[in-house]
Amino acid sequence: MGIHGKKSKFAIATAMLAVAVFVCVSLAGEKKHEKELSIGERFHHESSLTWRGVLGDMFRTKPKKPPQYKTYPGVKKIKLPKPEYKGMTVEDAIKNRRSVRNYSTKAISKAQLSQLLFAAQGVTGKMYGQALRSAPSAGALYPFEIYVVVNNVQDLPQGIYHYCVLEHALELVKAGDFSGKITDAGLEQEMLGDAGVTFVLSAIFDRVRCKYGERGFRYVYIEAGHISQNIYLQSVSLGLGSVCAGAFLDEKVNQVIDVDGRKEAAIYLHAVGSL
Ligand SMILES: Cc1cc2nc3c(=O)[nH]c(=O)nc-3n(C[C@H](O)[C@H](O)[C@H](O)COP(=O)(O)O)c2cc1C
């Protein structure tokens, strides 16, 4: 081997060593960086998309996709009136939207509740046979289940109901007065028990994790905002008052709607009442 061959072998070995040192130093730096992060910063950091992460994600095992629709076989099903209210312009609804926390004792009507549920998650179209809904959803995977704590709705007994998206109907999960329990779970925010109805937006995480991995959690939180904004604007248009609530004791709200808090968990509350 000539002097040139020896030189080029030496150059390749040096380059490889440099790359190895670079990778080790950068990984060690990243680990140190991670340790310094708060839990929230870490969540954001670790669910951030990077090309390395995207490639790595291809080889990571993801959970199996859970069923698209949650069902309550054998429970009482209440068909809701067809949602067909024609209200104010979207511009007026946006301009007039405000968080309202005081309601009158007037019950909200079943037609109003029907319209609100439709705004939250109603079926508005179809693509390749799959139902598409009123609020956008990453990959049209729709992680949310909607529960309503019915406190004061005409012709609808008090109780916890689950919204059956495909049939635009309510399924009775638990009968009774839950106004005290939802107020208690919501850190004594009285509007939650005073409202005609309090929505509980609950997410089944694996519906999005099965495709997007841990980033799917971010999509869940974003989607809750879309749904809640629809409820806000629809409330304004119906002449009702409403407010969203992110401050609540998770475990207690999960108990109210009977979900485990891990595979499915309450993400957001939204109270709606008459003015
Ligand atoms: C993520 C989030 C969480 C919120 N949580 C609560 C809450 O727990 N209780 C409450 O009374 N209002 C809550 N709000 C409503 C805000 O207080 C309200 O939007 C803000 O004061 C602005 O007023 P506006 O909605 O009338 O424009 C929340 C709003 C957001 C976006």
Coordinates of C-alpha atoms and ligand atoms in Angstrom, one line a residue:
M1 CA 0.0 0.0 0.0
G2 CA 1.4 3.4 -0.9
I3 CA 1.6 6.5 1.2
H4 CA -1.7 7.8 -0.4
G5 CA -3.7 4.6 0.5
K6 CA -2.5 4.9 4.1
K7 CA -3.4 8.6 4.2
S8 CA -6.9 8.1 2.9
K9 CA -7.6 5.2 5.5
F10 CA -6.4 7.5 8.2
A11 CA -8.7 10.3 6.9
I12 CA -11.8 7.9 6.9
A13 CA -11.0 6.7 10.4
T14 CA -10.6 10.2 11.7
A15 CA -13.9 11.3 10.1
M16 CA -15.7 8.3 11.6
L17 CA -14.3 9.0 15.0
A18 CA -15.4 12.7 14.7
V19 CA -18.9 11.6 13.7
A20 CA -19.1 9.2 16.7
V21 CA -17.8 11.9 19.1
F22 CA -20.3 14.4 17.7
V23 CA -23.3 11.9 18.1
C24 CA -22.2 11.0 21.7
V25 CA -21.7 14.6 22.7
S26 CA -25.1 15.7 21.1
L27 CA -27.0 12.8 22.8
A28 CA -25.4 13.5 26.1
G29 CA -26.3 17.2 25.7
E30 CA -29.8 16.3 24.9
K31 CA -30.2 14.0 27.9
K32 CA -28.8 16.8 30.2
H33 CA -31.2 19.3 28.5
E34 CA -34.1 16.9 29.1
K35 CA -33.3 16.6 32.8
E36 CA -33.4 20.4 33.1
L37 CA -36.9 20.7 31.6
S38 CA -40.1 20.9 33.6
I39 CA -42.7 18.3 33.0
G40 CA -44.7 20.6 30.7
E41 CA -41.6 21.7 28.7
R42 CA -40.6 18.0 28.4
F43 CA -44.0 17.1 27.1
H44 CA -43.7 19.8 24.5
H45 CA -40.1 18.9 23.7
E46 CA -40.7 15.2 23.4
S47 CA -43.9 15.6 21.3
S48 CA -42.2 18.0 18.9
L49 CA -41.7 16.8 15.4
T50 CA -38.1 16.4 14.1
W51 CA -37.0 14.4 11.1
R52 CA -35.1 12.1 13.4
G53 CA -38.4 11.6 15.4
V54 CA -40.5 11.1 12.3
L55 CA -38.1 8.4 11.0
G56 CA -37.8 6.8 14.5
D57 CA -41.6 6.8 14.8
M58 CA -41.9 4.5 11.7
F59 CA -40.2 1.7 13.7
R60 CA -41.9 2.3 17.1
T61 CA -44.9 0.1 18.0
K62 CA -48.1 2.1 18.3
P63 CA -51.3 1.1 20.1
K64 CA -54.1 -0.6 18.1
K65 CA -56.9 1.6 16.9
P66 CA -59.8 1.4 19.3
P67 CA -63.4 1.4 17.9
Q68 CA -64.4 4.7 16.3
Y69 CA -67.7 4.9 18.2
K70 CA -68.3 4.2 21.8
T71 CA -71.6 2.4 22.4
Y72 CA -73.8 1.8 25.4
P73 CA -75.8 -1.4 24.5
G74 CA -79.1 -1.8 26.2
V75 CA -79.4 1.7 27.7
K76 CA -82.3 4.1 27.1
K77 CA -81.7 6.0 23.8
I78 CA -83.4 9.4 23.3
K79 CA -83.6 10.6 19.6
L80 CA -82.9 14.3 19.4
P81 CA -84.9 16.7 17.1
K82 CA -83.3 17.3 13.7
P83 CA -80.8 20.2 14.0
E84 CA -82.0 22.8 11.6
Y85 CA -81.9 26.1 13.4
K86 CA -81.0 29.0 11.2
G87 CA -79.4 31.6 13.5
M88 CA -77.3 34.8 13.3
T89 CA -74.3 35.3 11.0
V90 CA -71.0 33.8 12.1
E91 CA -69.7 37.3 12.2
D92 CA -72.3 38.4 14.7
A93 CA -71.8 35.3 16.8
I94 CA -68.0 35.9 16.9
K95 CA -68.5 39.6 17.7
N96 CA -71.0 38.9 20.5
R97 CA -69.3 35.8 22.1
R98 CA -68.4 36.3 25.7
S99 CA -67.9 33.8 28.6
V100 CA -71.2 33.9 30.6
R101 CA -71.2 32.3 34.1
N102 CA -74.6 33.4 35.4
Y103 CA -77.8 31.8 34.1
S104 CA -81.5 32.1 34.7
T105 CA -83.6 29.2 36.0
K106 CA -85.3 28.8 32.6
A107 CA -84.7 25.4 31.2
I108 CA -83.0 25.1 27.8
S109 CA -85.1 23.3 25.2
K110 CA -84.4 19.9 23.7
A111 CA -84.1 21.5 20.3
Q112 CA -81.4 23.9 21.6
L113 CA -79.5 21.0 23.1
S114 CA -79.8 19.1 19.8
Q115 CA -78.3 22.1 18.0
L116 CA -75.5 22.5 20.5
L117 CA -74.5 18.8 20.2
F118 CA -74.6 19.0 16.5
A119 CA -72.3 22.0 16.6
A120 CA -70.0 20.1 18.9
Q121 CA -69.6 16.8 17.0
G122 CA -72.6 16.4 14.6
V123 CA -72.1 14.5 11.4
T124 CA -71.8 17.0 8.5
G125 CA -70.6 14.9 5.6
K126 CA -69.1 11.7 4.4
M127 CA -65.8 10.8 2.8
Y128 CA -65.1 7.2 1.5
G129 CA -68.0 6.1 3.6
Q130 CA -66.7 7.6 6.8
A131 CA -68.7 10.2 8.7
L132 CA -67.1 13.6 9.0
R133 CA -68.0 16.0 11.9
S134 CA -68.7 19.7 12.6
A135 CA -65.3 20.3 14.2
P136 CA -62.0 19.4 12.4
S137 CA -60.0 16.4 13.6
A138 CA -56.4 15.3 12.8
G139 CA -56.5 12.6 10.3
A140 CA -60.4 12.5 10.7
L141 CA -59.7 10.2 13.7
Y142 CA -62.2 11.9 16.0
P143 CA -60.8 11.1 19.5
F144 CA -63.6 12.8 21.4
E145 CA -66.7 11.4 23.1
I146 CA -69.2 14.0 24.3
Y147 CA -71.1 13.6 27.6
V148 CA -73.7 16.0 28.9
V149 CA -74.6 16.5 32.5
V150 CA -78.2 17.4 32.1
N151 CA -79.4 19.7 34.9
N152 CA -82.3 21.7 33.4
V153 CA -83.4 20.7 30.0
Q154 CA -87.1 20.6 29.0
D155 CA -88.6 17.1 28.7
L156 CA -85.2 15.5 29.5
P157 CA -84.8 14.0 33.0
Q158 CA -81.6 14.9 34.9
G159 CA -78.7 12.6 34.4
I160 CA -75.4 11.9 32.5
Y161 CA -75.9 11.2 28.8
H162 CA -73.6 10.1 26.1
Y163 CA -73.9 11.6 22.6
C164 CA -74.4 9.0 20.0
V165 CA -72.9 10.8 17.0
L166 CA -74.2 8.5 14.2
E167 CA -77.8 8.5 15.3
H168 CA -77.8 12.1 16.7
A169 CA -79.3 10.7 19.9
L170 CA -78.5 10.6 23.6
E171 CA -77.8 7.5 25.6
L172 CA -78.6 7.6 29.3
V173 CA -75.5 6.6 31.2
K174 CA -76.7 7.5 34.7
A175 CA -80.0 9.0 35.9
G176 CA -80.1 11.6 38.6
D177 CA -79.1 15.0 39.8
F178 CA -75.3 15.4 39.2
S179 CA -75.2 19.2 39.5
G180 CA -73.5 19.0 42.9
K181 CA -71.0 16.4 41.8
I182 CA -70.0 18.3 38.7
T183 CA -69.6 21.6 40.7
D184 CA -67.5 19.8 43.3
A185 CA -65.4 18.2 40.5
G186 CA -65.1 21.7 38.9
L187 CA -63.4 23.2 42.0
E188 CA -66.7 24.7 43.1
Q189 CA -67.3 26.7 40.0
E190 CA -71.0 27.2 40.5
M191 CA -71.9 27.7 36.8
L192 CA -71.2 24.0 36.2
G193 CA -74.2 23.0 38.4
D194 CA -76.3 26.1 37.6
A195 CA -76.1 25.6 33.8
G196 CA -79.0 23.9 31.9
V197 CA -76.4 21.5 30.6
T198 CA -72.6 21.0 31.1
F199 CA -70.7 19.3 28.4
V200 CA -67.8 17.0 29.2
L201 CA -65.4 16.6 26.3
S202 CA -63.7 13.3 26.9
A203 CA -60.9 11.9 24.7
I204 CA -59.9 8.3 23.8
F205 CA -56.2 8.9 23.3
D206 CA -55.4 5.7 21.3
R207 CA -57.6 6.8 18.5
V208 CA -54.9 9.3 17.6
R209 CA -51.9 7.7 19.1
C210 CA -52.4 4.7 16.8
K211 CA -51.4 7.0 13.9
Y212 CA -49.5 10.0 15.4
G213 CA -47.8 8.4 18.4
E214 CA -47.2 10.8 21.4
R215 CA -47.8 13.9 19.3
G216 CA -51.4 12.7 19.1
F217 CA -51.9 14.1 22.7
R218 CA -51.2 17.6 21.3
Y219 CA -53.9 17.1 18.7
V220 CA -56.4 16.0 21.3
Y221 CA -55.9 19.3 23.3
I222 CA -56.1 21.3 20.1
E223 CA -59.3 19.6 19.0
A224 CA -61.0 20.3 22.4
G225 CA -60.6 24.0 21.6
H226 CA -62.3 23.5 18.2
I227 CA -65.3 21.7 19.7
S228 CA -65.6 24.2 22.6
Q229 CA -65.5 27.2 20.2
N230 CA -68.3 25.6 18.2
I231 CA -70.4 25.3 21.4
Y232 CA -69.6 29.0 22.3
L233 CA -70.7 30.3 18.9
Q234 CA -73.8 28.1 18.7
S235 CA -74.8 29.2 22.2
V236 CA -74.5 32.9 21.2
S237 CA -76.6 32.2 18.1
L238 CA -79.3 30.4 20.2
G239 CA -79.4 33.3 22.7
L240 CA -77.8 31.2 25.4
G241 CA -74.9 31.9 27.7
S242 CA -71.9 29.6 28.0
V243 CA -68.4 29.3 29.3
C244 CA -65.6 26.7 28.9
A245 CA -63.7 25.4 31.9
G246 CA -60.2 23.9 32.0
A247 CA -59.9 24.0 35.8
F248 CA -61.3 20.9 37.3
L249 CA -60.2 17.9 39.3
D250 CA -59.6 15.3 36.6
E251 CA -60.2 12.2 38.7
K252 CA -63.5 13.5 39.9
V253 CA -64.8 14.5 36.5
N254 CA -63.7 11.1 35.1
Q255 CA -65.7 9.5 37.9
V256 CA -68.8 11.5 37.0
I257 CA -68.7 10.2 33.4
D258 CA -67.3 6.7 34.4
V259 CA -64.1 6.7 32.4
D260 CA -60.7 5.4 33.6
G261 CA -58.7 8.6 33.2
R262 CA -55.9 6.8 31.3
K263 CA -57.2 5.3 28.1
E264 CA -60.1 7.9 28.1
A265 CA -60.1 11.1 30.1
A266 CA -62.1 14.3 30.5
I267 CA -60.2 17.2 28.8
Y268 CA -62.6 20.2 28.9
L269 CA -65.9 21.3 30.3
H270 CA -68.4 23.7 28.8
A271 CA -71.4 25.0 30.6
V272 CA -74.5 26.3 28.7
G273 CA -77.5 28.0 30.3
S274 CA -80.5 30.3 29.6
L275 CA -80.0 34.0 30.1
Ligands
LIG1 C1 -58.2 26.8 28.1 C2 -59.2 27.7 28.8 C3 -59.6 27.3 30.1 C4 -60.5 28.1 30.8 N1 -60.9 27.7 32.0 C5 -61.9 28.4 32.6 C6 -62.4 28.0 33.9 O1 -62.0 26.9 34.4 N2 -63.3 28.7 34.5 C7 -63.9 29.8 33.9 O2 -64.7 30.5 34.5 N3 -63.4 30.3 32.7 C8 -62.5 29.6 32.0 N4 -62.0 30.0 30.8 C9 -62.6 31.2 30.2 C10 -61.7 32.4 30.2 O3 -61.7 32.9 31.6 C11 -62.3 33.5 29.3 O4 -62.3 33.0 28.0 C12 -61.5 34.7 29.4 O5 -61.6 35.4 30.6 C13 -61.8 35.7 28.3 O6 -63.2 36.1 28.3 P1 -64.2 35.9 27.1 O7 -64.3 34.4 26.9 O8 -65.5 36.4 27.6 O9 -63.7 36.6 25.9 C14 -61.1 29.2 30.1 C15 -60.7 29.6 28.8 C16 -59.8 28.8 28.2 C17 -59.4 29.1 26.7

